[in-house]
Short mmCIF file of C-alpha atoms in Angstrom, two decimals:
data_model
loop_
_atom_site.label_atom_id
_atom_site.label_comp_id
_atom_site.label_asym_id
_atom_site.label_seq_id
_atom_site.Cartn_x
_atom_site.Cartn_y
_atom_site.Cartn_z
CA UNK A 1 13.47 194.69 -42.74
CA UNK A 2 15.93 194.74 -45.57
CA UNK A 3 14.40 194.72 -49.44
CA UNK A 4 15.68 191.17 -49.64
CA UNK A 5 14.29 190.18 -46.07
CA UNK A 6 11.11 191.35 -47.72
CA UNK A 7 11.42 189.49 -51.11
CA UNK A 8 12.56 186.39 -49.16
CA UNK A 9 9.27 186.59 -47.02
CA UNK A 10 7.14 186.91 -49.57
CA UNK A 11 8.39 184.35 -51.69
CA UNK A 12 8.37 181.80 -48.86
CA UNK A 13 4.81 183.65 -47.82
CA UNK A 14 1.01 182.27 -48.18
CA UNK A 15 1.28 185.68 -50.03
CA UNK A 16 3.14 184.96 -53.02
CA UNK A 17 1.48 181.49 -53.54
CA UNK A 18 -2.10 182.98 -53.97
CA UNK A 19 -3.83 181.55 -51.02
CA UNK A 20 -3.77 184.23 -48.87
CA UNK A 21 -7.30 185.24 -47.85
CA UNK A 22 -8.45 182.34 -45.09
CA UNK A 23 -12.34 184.10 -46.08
CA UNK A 24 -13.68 181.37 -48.45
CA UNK A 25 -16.52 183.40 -50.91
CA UNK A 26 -15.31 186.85 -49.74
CA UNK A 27 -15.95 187.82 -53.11
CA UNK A 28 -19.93 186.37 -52.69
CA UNK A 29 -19.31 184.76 -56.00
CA UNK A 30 -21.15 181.25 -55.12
CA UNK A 31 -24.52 180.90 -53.93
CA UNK A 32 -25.48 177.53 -54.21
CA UNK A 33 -28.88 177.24 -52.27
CA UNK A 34 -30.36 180.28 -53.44
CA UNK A 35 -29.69 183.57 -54.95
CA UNK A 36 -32.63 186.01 -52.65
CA UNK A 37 -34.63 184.45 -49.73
CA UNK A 38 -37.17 186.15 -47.53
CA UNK A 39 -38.50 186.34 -44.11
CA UNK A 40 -35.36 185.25 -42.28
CA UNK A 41 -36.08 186.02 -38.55
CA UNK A 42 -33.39 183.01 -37.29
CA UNK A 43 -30.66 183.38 -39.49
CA UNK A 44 -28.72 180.72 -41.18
CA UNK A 45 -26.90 180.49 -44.28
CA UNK A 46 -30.13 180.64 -47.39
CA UNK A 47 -28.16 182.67 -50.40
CA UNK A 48 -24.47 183.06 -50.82
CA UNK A 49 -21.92 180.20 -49.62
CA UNK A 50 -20.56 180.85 -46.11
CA UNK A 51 -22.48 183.78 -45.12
CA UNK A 52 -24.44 182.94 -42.03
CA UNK A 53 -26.82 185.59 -40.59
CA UNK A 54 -27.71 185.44 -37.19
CA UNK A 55 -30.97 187.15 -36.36
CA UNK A 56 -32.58 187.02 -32.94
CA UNK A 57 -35.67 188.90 -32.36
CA UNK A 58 -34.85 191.39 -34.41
CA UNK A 59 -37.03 192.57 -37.13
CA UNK A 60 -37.61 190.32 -40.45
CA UNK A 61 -35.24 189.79 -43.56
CA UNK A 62 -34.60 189.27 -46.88
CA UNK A 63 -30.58 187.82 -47.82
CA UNK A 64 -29.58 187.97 -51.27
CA UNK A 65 -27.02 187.78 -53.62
CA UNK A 66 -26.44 191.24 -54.94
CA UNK A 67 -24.87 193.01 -58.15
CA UNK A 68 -24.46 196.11 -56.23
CA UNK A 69 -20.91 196.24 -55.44
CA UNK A 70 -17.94 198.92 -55.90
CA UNK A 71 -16.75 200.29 -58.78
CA UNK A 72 -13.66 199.57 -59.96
CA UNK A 73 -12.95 196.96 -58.10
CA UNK A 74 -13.33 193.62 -59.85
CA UNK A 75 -16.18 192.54 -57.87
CA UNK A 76 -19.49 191.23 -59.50
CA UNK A 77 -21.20 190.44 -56.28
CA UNK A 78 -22.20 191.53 -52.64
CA UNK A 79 -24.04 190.36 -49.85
CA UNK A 80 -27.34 191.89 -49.00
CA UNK A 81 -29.05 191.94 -45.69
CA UNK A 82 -32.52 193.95 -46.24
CA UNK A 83 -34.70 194.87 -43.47
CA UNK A 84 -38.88 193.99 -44.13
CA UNK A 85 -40.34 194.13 -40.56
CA UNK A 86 -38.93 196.71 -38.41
CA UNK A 87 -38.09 196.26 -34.87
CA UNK A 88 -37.43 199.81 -33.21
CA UNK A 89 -37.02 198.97 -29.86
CA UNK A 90 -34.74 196.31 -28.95
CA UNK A 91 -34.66 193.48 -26.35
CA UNK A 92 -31.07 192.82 -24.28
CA UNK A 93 -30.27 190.12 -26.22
CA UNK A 94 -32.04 190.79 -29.64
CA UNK A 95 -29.52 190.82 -32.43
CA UNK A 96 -28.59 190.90 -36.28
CA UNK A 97 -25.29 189.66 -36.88
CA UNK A 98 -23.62 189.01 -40.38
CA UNK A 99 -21.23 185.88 -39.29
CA UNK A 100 -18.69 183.93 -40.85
CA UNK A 101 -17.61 180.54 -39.82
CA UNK A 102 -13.80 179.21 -39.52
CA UNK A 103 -12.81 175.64 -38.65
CA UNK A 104 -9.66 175.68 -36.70
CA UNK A 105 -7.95 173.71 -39.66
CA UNK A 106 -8.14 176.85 -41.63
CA UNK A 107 -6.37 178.92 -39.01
CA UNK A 108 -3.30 176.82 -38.11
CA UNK A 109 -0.67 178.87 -39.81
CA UNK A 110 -1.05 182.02 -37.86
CA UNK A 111 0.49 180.11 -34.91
CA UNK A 112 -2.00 181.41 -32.19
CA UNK A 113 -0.82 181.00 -28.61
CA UNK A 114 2.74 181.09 -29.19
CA UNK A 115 5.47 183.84 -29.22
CA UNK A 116 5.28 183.26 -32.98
CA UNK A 117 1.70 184.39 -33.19
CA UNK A 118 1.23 186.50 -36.26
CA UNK A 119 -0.21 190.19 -36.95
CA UNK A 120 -3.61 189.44 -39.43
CA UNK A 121 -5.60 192.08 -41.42
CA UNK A 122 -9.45 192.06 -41.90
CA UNK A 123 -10.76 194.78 -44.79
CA UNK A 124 -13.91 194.54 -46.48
CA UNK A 125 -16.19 196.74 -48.38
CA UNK A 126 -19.42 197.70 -46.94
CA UNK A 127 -22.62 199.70 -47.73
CA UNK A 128 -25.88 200.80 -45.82
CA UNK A 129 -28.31 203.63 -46.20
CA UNK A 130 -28.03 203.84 -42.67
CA UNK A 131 -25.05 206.00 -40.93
CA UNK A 132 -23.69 205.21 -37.88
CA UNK A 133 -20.98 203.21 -35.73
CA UNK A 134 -20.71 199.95 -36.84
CA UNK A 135 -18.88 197.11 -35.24
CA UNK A 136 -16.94 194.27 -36.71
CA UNK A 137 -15.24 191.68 -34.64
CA UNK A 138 -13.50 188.47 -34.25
CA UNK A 139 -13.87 185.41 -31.63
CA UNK A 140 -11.61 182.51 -31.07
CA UNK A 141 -13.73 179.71 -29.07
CA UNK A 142 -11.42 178.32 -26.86
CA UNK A 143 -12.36 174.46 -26.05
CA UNK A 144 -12.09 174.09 -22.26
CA UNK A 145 -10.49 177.32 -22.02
CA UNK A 146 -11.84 180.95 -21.96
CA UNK A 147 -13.03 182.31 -25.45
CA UNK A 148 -11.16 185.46 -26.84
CA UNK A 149 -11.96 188.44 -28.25
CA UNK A 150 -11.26 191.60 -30.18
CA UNK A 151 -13.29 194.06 -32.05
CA UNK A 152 -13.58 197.35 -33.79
CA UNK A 153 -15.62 200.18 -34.28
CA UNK A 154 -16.07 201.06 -38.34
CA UNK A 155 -18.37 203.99 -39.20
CA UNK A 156 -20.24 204.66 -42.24
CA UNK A 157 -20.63 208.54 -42.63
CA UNK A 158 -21.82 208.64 -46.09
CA UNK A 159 -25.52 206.45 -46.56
CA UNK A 160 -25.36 204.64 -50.11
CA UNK A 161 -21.97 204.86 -50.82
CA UNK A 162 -19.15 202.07 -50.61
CA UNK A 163 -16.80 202.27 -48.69
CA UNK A 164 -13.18 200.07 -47.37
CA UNK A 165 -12.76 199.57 -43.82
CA UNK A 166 -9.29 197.67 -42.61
CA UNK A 167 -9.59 196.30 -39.05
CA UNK A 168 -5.56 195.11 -38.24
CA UNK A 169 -5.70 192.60 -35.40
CA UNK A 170 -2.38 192.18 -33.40
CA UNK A 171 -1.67 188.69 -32.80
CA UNK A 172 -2.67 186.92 -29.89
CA UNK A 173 -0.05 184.70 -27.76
CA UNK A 174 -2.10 183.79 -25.13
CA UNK A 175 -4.79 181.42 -26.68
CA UNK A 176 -4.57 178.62 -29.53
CA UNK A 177 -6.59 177.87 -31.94
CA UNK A 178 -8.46 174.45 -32.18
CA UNK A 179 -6.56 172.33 -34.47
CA UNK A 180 -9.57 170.27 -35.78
CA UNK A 181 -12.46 170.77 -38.18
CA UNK A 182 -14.87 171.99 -35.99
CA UNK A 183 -16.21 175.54 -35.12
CA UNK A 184 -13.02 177.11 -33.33
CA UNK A 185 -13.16 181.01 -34.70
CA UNK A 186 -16.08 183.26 -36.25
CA UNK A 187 -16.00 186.48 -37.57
CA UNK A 188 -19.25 188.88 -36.77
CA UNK A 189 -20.47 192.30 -38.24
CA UNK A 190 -23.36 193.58 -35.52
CA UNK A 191 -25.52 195.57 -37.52
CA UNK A 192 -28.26 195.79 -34.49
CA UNK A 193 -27.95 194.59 -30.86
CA UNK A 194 -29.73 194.88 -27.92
CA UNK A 195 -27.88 195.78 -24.12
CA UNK A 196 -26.01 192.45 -23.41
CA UNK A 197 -23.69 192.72 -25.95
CA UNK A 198 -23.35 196.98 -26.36
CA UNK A 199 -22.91 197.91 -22.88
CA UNK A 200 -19.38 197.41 -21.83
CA UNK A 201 -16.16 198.70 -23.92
CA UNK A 202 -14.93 197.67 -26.97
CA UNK A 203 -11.33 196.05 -27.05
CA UNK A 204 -9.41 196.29 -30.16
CA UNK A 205 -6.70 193.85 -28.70
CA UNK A 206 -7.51 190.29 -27.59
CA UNK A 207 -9.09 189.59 -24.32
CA UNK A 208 -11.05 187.11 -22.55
CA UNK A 209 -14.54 187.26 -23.98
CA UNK A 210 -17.21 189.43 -22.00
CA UNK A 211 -20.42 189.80 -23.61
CA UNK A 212 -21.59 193.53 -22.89
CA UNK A 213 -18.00 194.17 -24.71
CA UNK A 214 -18.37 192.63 -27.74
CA UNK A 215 -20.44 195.06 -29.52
CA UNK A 216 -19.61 197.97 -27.88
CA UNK A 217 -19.91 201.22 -29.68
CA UNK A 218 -22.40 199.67 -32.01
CA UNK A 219 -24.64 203.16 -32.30
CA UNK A 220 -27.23 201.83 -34.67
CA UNK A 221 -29.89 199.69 -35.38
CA UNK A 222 -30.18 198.48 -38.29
CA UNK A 223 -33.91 196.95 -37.62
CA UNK A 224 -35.33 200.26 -37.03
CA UNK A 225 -37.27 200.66 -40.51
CA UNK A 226 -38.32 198.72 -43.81
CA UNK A 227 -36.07 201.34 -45.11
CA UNK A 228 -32.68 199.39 -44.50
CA UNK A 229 -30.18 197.55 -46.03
CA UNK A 230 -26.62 196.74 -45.91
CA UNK A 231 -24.04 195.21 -48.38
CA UNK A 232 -20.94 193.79 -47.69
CA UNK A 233 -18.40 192.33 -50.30
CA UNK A 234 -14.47 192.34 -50.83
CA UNK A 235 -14.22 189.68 -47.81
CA UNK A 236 -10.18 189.20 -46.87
CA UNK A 237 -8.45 187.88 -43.56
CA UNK A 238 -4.80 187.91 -44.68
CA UNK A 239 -1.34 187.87 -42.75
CA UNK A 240 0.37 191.13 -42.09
CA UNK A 241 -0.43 194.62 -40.54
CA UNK A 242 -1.51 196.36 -44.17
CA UNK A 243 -4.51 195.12 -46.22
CA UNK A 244 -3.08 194.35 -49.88
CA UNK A 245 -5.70 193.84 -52.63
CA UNK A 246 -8.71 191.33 -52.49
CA UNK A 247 -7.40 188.48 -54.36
CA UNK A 248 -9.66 187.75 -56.88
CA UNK A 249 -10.24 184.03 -57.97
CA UNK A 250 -11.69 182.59 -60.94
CA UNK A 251 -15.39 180.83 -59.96
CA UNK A 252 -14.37 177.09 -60.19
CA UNK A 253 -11.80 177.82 -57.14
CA UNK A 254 -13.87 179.38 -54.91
CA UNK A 255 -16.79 177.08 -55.83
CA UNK A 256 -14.75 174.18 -55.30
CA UNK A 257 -13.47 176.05 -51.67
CA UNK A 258 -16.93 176.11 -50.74
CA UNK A 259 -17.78 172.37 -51.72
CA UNK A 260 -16.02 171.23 -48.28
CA UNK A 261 -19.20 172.73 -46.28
CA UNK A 262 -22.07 172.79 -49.15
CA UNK A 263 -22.86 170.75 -52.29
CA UNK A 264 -25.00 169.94 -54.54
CA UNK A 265 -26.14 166.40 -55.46
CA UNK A 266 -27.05 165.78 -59.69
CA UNK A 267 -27.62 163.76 -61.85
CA UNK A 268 -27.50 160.63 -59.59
CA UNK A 269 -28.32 157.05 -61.63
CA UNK A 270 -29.58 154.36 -59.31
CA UNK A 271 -29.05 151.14 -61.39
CA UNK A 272 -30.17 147.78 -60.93
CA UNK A 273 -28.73 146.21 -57.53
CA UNK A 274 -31.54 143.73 -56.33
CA UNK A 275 -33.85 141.64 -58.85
CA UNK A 276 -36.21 139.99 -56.06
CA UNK A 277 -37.61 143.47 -55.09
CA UNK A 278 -36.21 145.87 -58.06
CA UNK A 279 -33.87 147.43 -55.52
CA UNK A 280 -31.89 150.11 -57.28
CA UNK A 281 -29.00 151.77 -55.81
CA UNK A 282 -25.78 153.65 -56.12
CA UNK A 283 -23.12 155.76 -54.25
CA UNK A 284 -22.57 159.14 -55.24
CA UNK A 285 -19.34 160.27 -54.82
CA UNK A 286 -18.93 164.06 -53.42
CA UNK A 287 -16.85 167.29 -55.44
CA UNK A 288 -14.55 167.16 -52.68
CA UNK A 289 -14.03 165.72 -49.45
CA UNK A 290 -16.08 167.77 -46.93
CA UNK A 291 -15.76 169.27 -43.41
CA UNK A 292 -17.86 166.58 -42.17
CA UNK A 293 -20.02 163.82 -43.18
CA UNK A 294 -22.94 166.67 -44.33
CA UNK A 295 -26.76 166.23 -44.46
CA UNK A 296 -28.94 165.64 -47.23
CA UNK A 297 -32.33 165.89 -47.68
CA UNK A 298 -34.92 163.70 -48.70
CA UNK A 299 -35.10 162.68 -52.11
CA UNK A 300 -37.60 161.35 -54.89
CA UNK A 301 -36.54 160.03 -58.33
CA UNK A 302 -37.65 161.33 -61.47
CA UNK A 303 -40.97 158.58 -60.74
CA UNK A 304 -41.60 160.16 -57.75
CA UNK A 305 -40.62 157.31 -55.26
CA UNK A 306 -38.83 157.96 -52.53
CA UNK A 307 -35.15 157.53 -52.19
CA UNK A 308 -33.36 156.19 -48.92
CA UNK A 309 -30.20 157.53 -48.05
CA UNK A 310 -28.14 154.83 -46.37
CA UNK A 311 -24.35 155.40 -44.96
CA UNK A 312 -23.06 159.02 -45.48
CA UNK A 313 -19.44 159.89 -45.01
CA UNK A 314 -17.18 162.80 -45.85
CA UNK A 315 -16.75 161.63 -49.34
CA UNK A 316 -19.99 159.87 -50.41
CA UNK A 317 -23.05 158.39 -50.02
CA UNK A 318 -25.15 155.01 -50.29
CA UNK A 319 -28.56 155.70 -51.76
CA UNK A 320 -31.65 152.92 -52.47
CA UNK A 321 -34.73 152.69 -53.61
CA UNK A 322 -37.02 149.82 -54.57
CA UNK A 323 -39.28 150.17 -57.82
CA UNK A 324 -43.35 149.24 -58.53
CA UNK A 325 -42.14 147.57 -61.98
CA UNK A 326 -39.20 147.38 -64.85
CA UNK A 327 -39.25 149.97 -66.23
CA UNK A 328 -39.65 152.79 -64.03
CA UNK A 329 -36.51 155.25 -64.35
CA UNK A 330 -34.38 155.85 -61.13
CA UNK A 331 -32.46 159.02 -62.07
CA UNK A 332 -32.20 161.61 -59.14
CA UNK A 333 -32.27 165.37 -60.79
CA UNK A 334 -30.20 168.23 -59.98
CA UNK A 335 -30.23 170.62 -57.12
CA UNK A 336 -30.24 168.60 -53.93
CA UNK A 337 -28.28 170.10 -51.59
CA UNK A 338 -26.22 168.82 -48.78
CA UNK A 339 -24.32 170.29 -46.39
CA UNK A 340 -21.64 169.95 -43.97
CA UNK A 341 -21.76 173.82 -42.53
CA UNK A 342 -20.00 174.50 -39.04
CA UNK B 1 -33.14 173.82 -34.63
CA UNK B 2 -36.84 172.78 -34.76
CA UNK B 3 -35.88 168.69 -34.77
CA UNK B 4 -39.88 167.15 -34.63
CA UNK B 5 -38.91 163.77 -35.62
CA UNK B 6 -36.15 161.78 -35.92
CA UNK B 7 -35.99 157.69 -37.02
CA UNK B 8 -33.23 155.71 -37.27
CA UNK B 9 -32.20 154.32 -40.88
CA UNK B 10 -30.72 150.39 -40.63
CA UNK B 11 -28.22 149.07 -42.65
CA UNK B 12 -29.73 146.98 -45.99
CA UNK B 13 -26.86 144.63 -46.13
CA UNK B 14 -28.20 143.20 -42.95
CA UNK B 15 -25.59 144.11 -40.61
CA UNK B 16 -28.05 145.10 -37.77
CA UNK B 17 -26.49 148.25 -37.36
CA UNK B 18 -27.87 151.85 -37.60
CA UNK B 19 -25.90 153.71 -40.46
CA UNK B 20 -27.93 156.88 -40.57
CA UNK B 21 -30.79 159.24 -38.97
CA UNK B 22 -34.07 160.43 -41.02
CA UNK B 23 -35.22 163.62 -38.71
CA UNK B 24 -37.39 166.27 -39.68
CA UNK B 25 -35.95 169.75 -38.86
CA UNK B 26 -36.91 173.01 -39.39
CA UNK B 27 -39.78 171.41 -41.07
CA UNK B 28 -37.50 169.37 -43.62
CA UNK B 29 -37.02 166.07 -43.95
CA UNK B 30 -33.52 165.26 -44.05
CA UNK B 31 -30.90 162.10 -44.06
CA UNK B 32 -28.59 162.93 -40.96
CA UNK B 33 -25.06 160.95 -40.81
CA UNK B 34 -23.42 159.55 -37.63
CA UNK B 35 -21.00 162.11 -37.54
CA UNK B 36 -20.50 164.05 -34.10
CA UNK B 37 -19.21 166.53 -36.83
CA UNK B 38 -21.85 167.02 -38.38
CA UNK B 39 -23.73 170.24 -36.55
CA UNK B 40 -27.32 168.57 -37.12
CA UNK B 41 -26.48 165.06 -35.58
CA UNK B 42 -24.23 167.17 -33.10
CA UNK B 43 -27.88 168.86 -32.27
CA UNK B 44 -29.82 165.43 -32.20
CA UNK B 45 -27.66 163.90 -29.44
CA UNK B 46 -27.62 166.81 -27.68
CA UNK B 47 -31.49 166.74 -27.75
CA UNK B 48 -31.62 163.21 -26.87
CA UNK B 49 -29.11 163.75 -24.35
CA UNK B 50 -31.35 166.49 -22.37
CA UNK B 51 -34.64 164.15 -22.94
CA UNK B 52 -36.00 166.03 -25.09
CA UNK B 53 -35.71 164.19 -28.16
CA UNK B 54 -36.23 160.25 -28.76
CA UNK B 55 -34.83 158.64 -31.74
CA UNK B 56 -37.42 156.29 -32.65
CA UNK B 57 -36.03 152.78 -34.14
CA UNK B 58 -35.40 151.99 -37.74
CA UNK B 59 -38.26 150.19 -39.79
#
């Protein structure tokens, strides 16, 4: 490609527009729920925004929000997975998985399926105490179709030291990708794995999914002692066939990025509505408009009485409650949070 | 998902309808929309679905 082929594609590029990580949070920048939250043995996102452990059987652990990241690099935060009951010995299907979450909506522009399918690049930064073969891949759920996958083998040679790993993925013209908000792709890091997913071969080009492939040449277990832990930050799925530089974003962006899955409710007034039964209510209106209409807790005002949520949608909600007497104050405090994950 | 309860939530304007789901999972008590989107209501029919969960009716 000519110099001006090149400028002309990166003008007209998701590139030179600043949106061109699809990671949301690669940085680990927001944690909403939580900052450090122990004895996860199931998994789920507890700490930073978007990061979803999944952890079957396979020792106990502690996810937090780290300030152990690279040097150098611009980054304030990691992710950090660390091990507090070992698990030596391994079922078949006992895992720890690091995953991360795309709705097909996200994915659209890298045209998936089609002879215009384009190249993508996955880097990230990574740490562990623990050396080893690592394995990092990506799967497209195909609805009423065959689910893809490709994957690649990263080692760690040096313990406690950070390190870059690139993982180019060639495009796939075979399979599309969901156009809808719902769970269509998710990127995994195995960091321990039992048989059924370890015992086939790894394929660094997309294929039909087989599970003994998909974390083949995974060497290590990361469950194995008390000792372990594993950091991950610099998050970036980007178009092309070279990693560029993790675009950085200032907080409100990538908070407000993460608001379509997870929120938090504050501050909520519930005003007079009702006389005959000092019914109070309101609707709180979201940050943003979210994946899907999300879940939210139960509630109690600032008296202690309970507070009924009523009709939630994507953009807001109806909340009531009915007081003992004037007087009583029906102000909801900060912190509830509702979500809308994949 | 540990769903041990789950209650349906009527409408205060009267309308008759259902307009939301009270369920308590993973030990939480939480305010579930009608949204197929959403992955715990997604979870609840699927439960109800396989007879394993019954949404008990609103108050």
């Amino acid at each position: 490609m000519s110099k001006a082929a090149e400028l002309a594609a990166l003008i007209g590029g998701q590139k030179a527009l600043g949106h061109k990580n699809l990671v949301k949070n690669g940085a680990m920048v927001v944690a909403q729920r939580a900052t450090s939250v122990s004895g996860n043995t199931a998994g789920g996102i507890k700490t930073v925004d978007r990061m979803n452990p999944e952890i079957s059987s396979a020792g106990t652990w502690t996810q937090s929000q780290s300030t152990d990241v690279p040097s150098g690099q611009g980054f304030v935060n990691s992710f950090k997975l660390d091990c507090t009951t070992a698990d030596a010995s391994l079922s078949a299907g006992d895992v720890c998985i690091l995953g991360y979450r795309f709705e097909g909506l996200e994915l659209q522009r890298l045209n998936y399926g089609t002879s215009g399918a384009k190249n993508i690049v996955l880097s990230f930064w990574v740490k562990t105490n623990k050396t080893g073969n690592y394995v990092v891949n990506f799967q497209n759920i195909v609805t009423g179709g065959t689910n893809r996958t490709c994957g690649k083998v990263y080692t760690v040679s040096q313990a406690n030291t950070w390190q870059k790993v690139e993982f180019p993925i060639a495009a796939d013209t075979v399979a599309g990708i969901d156009n809808d908000n719902a769970l269509t792709a998710i990127m995994y890091w195995w960091l321990a794995s039992g048989t059924t997913y370890t015992s086939g071969t790894l394929s660094n080009t997309w294929e039909n999914t087989t599970n003994a492939n998909i974390a083949a040449g995974l060497n290590v277990n990361l469950a194995d002692s008390t000792d372990n832990e594993w950091y991950i930050t610099g998050i970036q799925l980007e178009e092309g066939d070279v990693a560029t530089a993790f675009e950085h974003e200032d907080y409100s962006t990538t908070l407000a990025k993460c608001q379509r899955y997870t929120a938090t409710l504050g501050g909520l007034i519930l005003p007079k509505m009702r006389e005959s039964d000092r019914m109070r209510a309101n609707t709180y209106k979201f940050p943003t408009t979210m994946r899907a209409a999300p879940t939210i807790p139960a509630m109690t005002d600032g008296s202690s009485i309970s507070v009924i949520v009523q009709s939630i949608s994507t953009e807001a909600c109806f909340c009531y409650t009915t007081v003992p007497a004037d007087g009583y104050g029906s102000e909801i405090s900060s912190g509830t949070v509702i979500s809308a994950e994949l | 998902m540990d769903i041990t309860a789950a209650q349906n939530i009527a409408d205060i304007h009267g309308s008759g309808e259902n307009v939301s789901v009270k369920a308590t999972i993973d030990g939480i008590e939480i305010y579930v929309p009608l949204d197929p989107d959403n992955t715990e209501y997604a979870e609840i029919l699927r439960q109800v679905a396989a007879g394993t969960l019954t949404i008990a009716d609103a108050d």
